[in-house]
Structure formats: structure tokens, C-alpha cells
XYZ file of C-alpha atoms in Angstrom:
328
model
C 31.272 1.523 38.749
C 27.615 2.083 39.570
C 26.842 4.243 42.545
C 26.549 1.345 44.949
C 24.961 3.480 47.643
C 21.957 3.907 45.393
C 21.153 0.305 44.476
C 18.422 -1.829 46.203
C 16.485 -3.816 43.450
C 13.792 -6.035 42.063
C 11.793 -8.450 44.089
C 9.771 -11.486 43.323
C 11.154 -14.956 43.086
C 12.249 -15.788 39.560
C 11.674 -19.530 39.336
C 13.113 -21.672 36.565
C 10.654 -23.734 34.534
C 12.603 -26.986 34.816
C 13.783 -28.632 37.998
C 17.396 -28.043 38.962
C 19.376 -29.822 41.626
C 22.073 -28.615 43.947
C 24.530 -30.242 41.549
C 23.447 -28.333 38.422
C 26.373 -27.117 36.322
C 26.704 -24.244 33.866
C 29.417 -23.652 31.301
C 32.338 -21.745 32.789
C 32.598 -19.704 29.590
C 29.962 -17.069 28.983
C 28.613 -15.807 25.668
C 27.890 -12.108 25.218
C 24.251 -11.718 24.162
C 23.882 -7.950 24.626
C 26.327 -5.056 24.781
C 29.783 -4.880 23.275
C 31.879 -3.869 26.237
C 31.670 -0.117 25.578
C 29.616 2.330 27.606
C 27.770 4.121 24.806
C 24.194 4.911 23.900
C 24.284 2.374 21.055
C 25.340 -0.423 23.386
C 24.963 -0.707 27.162
C 26.222 1.415 30.016
C 26.444 -0.404 33.360
C 23.492 -2.720 32.710
C 21.447 -4.418 35.404
C 19.268 -5.820 36.667
C 17.687 -8.117 34.060
C 14.400 -10.049 33.894
C 12.622 -12.436 31.545
C 8.905 -12.368 30.807
C 6.674 -15.428 30.374
C 7.548 -15.543 26.662
C 11.297 -15.683 27.326
C 11.885 -12.091 26.157
C 14.734 -10.349 27.964
C 14.449 -6.907 29.585
C 17.655 -5.057 30.445
C 17.838 -2.090 32.771
C 20.398 0.100 30.986
C 21.268 2.088 34.088
C 23.857 4.482 32.675
C 21.785 5.257 29.585
C 18.571 6.020 31.529
C 16.382 3.473 29.759
C 15.059 -0.092 29.605
C 15.740 -2.227 26.510
C 13.592 -5.112 25.239
C 15.372 -8.045 23.572
C 12.821 -10.296 21.780
C 13.282 -14.037 22.166
C 12.957 -14.451 18.389
C 16.162 -12.485 17.793
C 14.436 -9.432 16.324
C 15.980 -5.991 16.743
C 16.060 -4.782 20.376
C 13.969 -1.709 21.191
C 13.924 0.909 23.933
C 10.627 0.507 25.761
C 11.025 2.968 28.644
C 13.044 6.128 29.210
C 14.317 8.506 26.557
C 18.014 8.354 27.386
C 17.994 11.742 29.113
C 17.954 12.190 32.880
C 14.713 13.794 33.958
C 11.527 13.545 35.986
C 9.010 13.696 33.154
C 6.604 10.795 32.696
C 8.680 9.626 29.702
C 11.954 9.877 31.625
C 13.836 8.146 34.416
C 16.743 9.108 36.635
C 19.184 6.298 37.506
C 16.711 3.393 37.252
C 17.802 0.491 39.401
C 15.102 -2.164 39.448
C 12.673 -3.594 36.899
C 9.862 -6.112 37.008
C 7.577 -7.413 34.251
C 4.207 -9.004 35.022
C 2.435 -11.699 33.017
C 0.691 -9.062 30.895
C 3.934 -7.418 29.847
C 3.483 -4.395 32.091
C 6.827 -2.981 33.173
C 7.524 -1.578 36.644
C 10.626 0.549 37.214
C 12.296 1.604 40.451
C 13.106 5.152 39.335
C 15.702 5.653 42.007
C 16.674 9.311 41.996
C 13.134 10.414 41.208
C 12.061 8.571 44.391
C 9.163 6.790 42.693
C 7.927 3.602 41.072
C 6.834 3.973 37.452
C 4.416 1.686 35.636
C 4.692 1.368 31.832
C 1.954 -0.420 29.931
C 2.994 -2.402 26.829
C 3.607 -0.024 23.942
C 3.252 3.101 26.077
C 5.464 6.122 25.409
C 5.355 7.236 29.034
C 4.792 5.824 32.492
C 2.570 6.612 35.449
C 3.673 6.979 39.066
C 2.219 4.208 41.238
C 4.275 4.713 44.422
C 6.250 7.586 45.909
C 6.197 11.295 45.208
C 8.166 12.450 42.181
C 11.247 14.385 43.234
C 10.337 14.267 46.925
C 12.327 11.892 49.103
C 11.251 11.169 52.644
C 10.471 8.532 55.237
C 6.706 8.934 55.473
C 4.798 5.868 54.319
C 3.698 7.650 51.133
C 7.305 8.529 50.292
C 10.374 6.684 49.081
C 14.058 7.503 49.361
C 16.061 6.107 46.448
C 14.029 2.931 45.860
C 16.138 0.184 44.346
C 13.717 -2.529 43.310
C 10.094 -3.437 42.839
C 8.208 -6.698 42.426
C 4.511 -7.309 42.044
C 2.750 -10.368 43.466
C -0.079 -12.334 41.856
C -2.786 -10.003 43.172
C -1.004 -6.756 42.344
C 0.679 -5.801 45.614
C 4.053 -4.135 45.064
C 7.097 -4.846 47.222
C 9.603 -2.003 47.151
C 13.185 -1.989 48.395
C 13.309 1.504 49.867
C 17.084 1.857 50.005
C 17.838 4.972 51.997
C 14.973 4.351 54.395
C 16.521 0.921 55.161
C 13.234 -0.889 54.749
C 11.069 -2.944 52.425
C 7.535 -1.701 51.826
C 4.496 -3.659 50.751
C 2.305 -1.324 48.689
C -1.230 -2.772 48.408
C -3.212 -2.451 45.204
C -4.640 1.055 44.883
C -3.095 2.262 48.154
C -1.607 5.720 48.597
C 1.055 4.495 50.998
C 3.036 1.409 51.908
C 3.400 -0.916 54.892
C 6.832 -1.759 56.340
C 7.419 -5.521 56.047
C 11.214 -5.727 56.509
C 13.797 -3.491 58.165
C 13.076 -0.889 60.784
C 14.248 2.273 59.076
C 17.594 2.389 60.883
C 20.910 1.350 59.353
C 22.720 -1.182 61.490
C 24.409 -4.551 61.769
C 22.065 -6.610 63.944
C 19.528 -8.989 62.455
C 16.639 -6.599 63.032
C 18.251 -4.008 60.790
C 19.469 -3.930 57.225
C 22.171 -1.858 55.620
C 21.928 -0.809 51.983
C 19.695 -3.508 50.525
C 19.569 -4.183 46.816
C 17.426 -6.771 45.084
C 14.882 -7.922 47.651
C 12.661 -10.780 46.484
C 9.462 -12.351 47.737
C 8.643 -16.040 47.495
C 5.243 -17.693 47.062
C 4.845 -17.910 50.847
C 5.444 -14.194 51.338
C 8.946 -14.539 52.763
C 11.195 -11.613 51.843
C 14.846 -12.169 50.938
C 17.104 -9.119 51.198
C 20.707 -8.914 49.950
C 22.180 -6.795 52.729
C 25.067 -5.188 50.848
C 26.941 -3.433 53.631
C 26.879 -6.482 55.873
C 27.788 -9.070 53.221
C 24.796 -11.335 53.714
C 21.302 -12.309 52.588
C 18.502 -12.150 55.155
C 15.078 -13.787 55.116
C 12.102 -12.013 56.674
C 8.789 -13.712 57.412
C 6.277 -10.891 57.990
C 5.193 -9.674 60.446
C 8.502 -10.562 62.114
C 10.722 -7.590 62.941
C 13.929 -9.558 62.504
C 15.619 -11.419 59.696
C 17.204 -14.861 59.499
C 20.617 -15.344 57.906
C 20.415 -17.564 54.795
C 23.668 -16.701 52.980
C 26.951 -15.102 54.042
C 28.030 -14.372 57.581
C 26.229 -12.254 60.148
C 28.506 -9.213 59.851
C 31.704 -10.269 58.099
C 32.258 -9.714 54.371
C 34.901 -11.703 52.510
C 35.679 -14.089 49.681
C 35.626 -17.439 51.472
C 32.980 -19.990 50.542
C 30.858 -19.012 53.540
C 31.163 -15.272 52.829
C 29.822 -12.639 50.446
C 31.090 -9.178 49.556
C 28.508 -6.570 48.561
C 25.799 -9.000 47.403
C 23.477 -7.239 44.973
C 20.812 -9.629 43.665
C 19.255 -12.985 44.423
C 17.171 -15.472 42.474
C 15.938 -18.981 43.235
C 15.682 -22.187 41.293
C 12.649 -24.470 41.339
C 13.830 -26.388 44.423
C 14.678 -23.365 46.571
C 18.426 -23.013 46.129
C 19.596 -19.383 46.331
C 21.829 -17.776 43.704
C 23.585 -14.584 44.740
C 25.290 -11.882 42.671
C 28.419 -11.599 44.799
C 29.279 -8.253 43.236
C 32.581 -7.298 44.851
C 33.846 -10.877 44.524
C 32.986 -10.909 40.799
C 31.206 -14.248 40.967
C 27.795 -15.917 41.231
C 27.372 -18.068 44.326
C 24.871 -20.866 44.891
C 23.697 -21.595 48.406
C 21.917 -24.920 48.556
C 18.818 -24.631 50.708
C 19.865 -24.798 54.371
C 23.614 -24.820 53.695
C 26.110 -22.672 55.599
C 28.504 -22.606 52.633
C 28.177 -21.356 49.086
C 29.771 -22.584 45.872
C 30.796 -20.631 42.784
C 28.756 -21.422 39.673
C 30.203 -18.793 37.309
C 33.010 -16.249 37.523
C 36.584 -16.638 38.689
C 36.495 -14.202 41.599
C 38.855 -11.868 39.724
C 37.488 -8.919 37.754
C 38.178 -9.213 34.055
C 36.868 -9.184 30.478
C 37.523 -12.808 29.550
C 34.498 -14.976 28.828
C 34.881 -16.806 32.138
C 35.179 -13.573 34.128
C 32.827 -10.923 35.475
C 33.316 -7.358 36.653
C 30.786 -6.337 39.318
C 27.816 -8.527 38.355
C 24.602 -6.636 38.940
C 21.709 -8.875 38.039
C 20.988 -12.528 37.320
C 18.091 -14.408 35.732
C 17.202 -17.826 34.378
C 15.667 -18.192 30.931
C 13.044 -20.879 30.253
C 15.813 -23.425 29.622
C 17.590 -22.657 32.917
C 20.517 -20.989 31.190
C 21.976 -18.396 33.551
C 22.164 -14.773 32.407
C 24.338 -12.246 34.225
C 24.328 -8.455 33.927
C 28.087 -7.922 33.859
C 27.778 -4.276 34.813
C 31.281 -2.889 34.610
C 31.987 -4.835 31.429
C 28.868 -3.261 29.878
C 27.480 -6.564 28.669
C 25.001 -9.367 29.339
C 26.544 -12.833 29.559
C 24.774 -16.164 29.050
C 26.150 -19.281 30.717
C 24.540 -22.374 29.242
C 23.235 -25.125 31.490
C 25.289 -28.275 30.942
C 23.956 -30.528 33.715
C 20.669 -30.116 35.598
């Protein structure tokens, strides 16, 4: 299993192109579209998270193989577009990458977790450049990161970084040499003004920040400059497998009408929380870890394609599963 203490993750709202309702349904049986279930360098090794670009190409963070793989929407041969498969701190290397984001120009951003930095890879580049953090130097100063888990870039180029072991989310303005704390207060805790180990924090078009608070089994919403979060999924401090609970949530995405979809990692399922609801519902997964096509094993990333099919990084099964939309 991935080192869960080191996973925060990517951040901006991934919105489906077509309108979904709170009654949308996906096939219960998934189809493997990447990986073959074995953790090798010719397949996938604990993949996740995943993102689509504006052309419906899929990007997979191949965590255990220290690289990012590009899967063209036209079915052409996948290619490695970042990382060389060897742990390192060189500009062509990554060390336990945990979050990826692709902008409208095809520029890739990587949360290079154990190098304590954010790397930017231009299309076709053989190496990246450091745009946040200090390579190999963890810390809590505003120019430092400590095991960042995700990054997202807004429409004007500001980065939002889930700074895992500093228990905070940073907004890193364009061209800045340091970040600004916009969620969390740097102290691990259980009250609403703290976050535990956060994974895939996301930012919506209004600047609200949604943080899957892994240790506390919940998703919190921050509206900067507020110092506290609002519970939007799960319970305040009680993990579990009931419909109103989550267990080690790792990633969130949204549909076009604001419903929240949560990778409920330790419950091996994807939960939908209709906007404003106190209860979630399972959209894929059985809740029991397994290899069958209707099962997941520690899901660690979700994304919609342009047709609102749901893709899941099925991390401990070393595969990417597609669940086709059957009713919108």
C-alpha cells in the first residue's frame, strides 16, 4: 500500500462537460484501461492520482515507478512524459510523486513529495523546473514545503499546494518566491480549524478550498481568509463505513452541478455527496477490497472524462478502471 502518511494531492475542481444530476448512475462493472494488475515498470505500480486534459488525454501518476505516463485519447501508444523511473532529485527525476495537474496548454505540474518541491514540465520537455519549494530541504517557512501532496493552478497561474506535513494549504502567486497559507494552521488536530494529513485539496471557481482530511475521515471546505473549515462530507471526527462516514478519504472531484465525489480509500469505494446532504451514496465499488471488476483496492484518484465516464486509480490493484456512465 502507498505510504499514506505522505499523500496530500492535486487541487482544482475537475468539472464534467455535461450536466449530471444527483441521480446519475455508472456501470457497477469497471473496465481496465491501464495497467495489468502487476507492479512492474512495464505496467503500473500503485497509480494515482489521474487527470484529463482539455483534449481528453489521460495522465497517470505512476507513483511506485517514479514517473508520469501520458495515455493519448486516440489510443496511440502511451509514453512516459516526466520522471526517468529512478528515484532522485535531478531535474529529470522525481521522488515519490503524489499529485499532478495539467493546464490548458499541456504544461504538467508535479507534487514531487519527497523532494519537497513542485516541478513544472513543459510539453515535450525532458526535464522539469522547480517552481515552489527548495529541492531536498523540508521546512515550515513560507518558501519551503514538507512532503507536498498535490498542486493545482488557477486560471491566472496561482498554484495551490497541499503541504502535507506542514498541515496547511498554500497559495503560491505567480512569480512569487513563497506561499500564503489559505487553509490549515500548521498544527495537526481534530477541530475544524485544523487539518490532519490532507490529500487531494481542490479549489472551485469561487476560490473555496476543499480538503480531504484523511486522519479525521472527512472533507472540509475553506473560504479564505477564514481560519476554519466547514464539514461537507463525513463526520466531524469519526471515521467509519456508514453512509454518513468516510475512512481515509484521499481525493475529491465535482460534477457540473456541485455534487462531491470522494475516493473513500480505506472503504474501497467512491462516494457521492449531493450538494448539502449529510449522507453519501456509493457510486462504484463494493466496500470490500478485491480484484473483481466491480471491486477496488485503495482507490487513490478519480476523474471524469469528457463523456462523464468515471475513471478510478485503483492503486493497490495497479490499474486504472473506467466505469461508464449509464444514466445522467
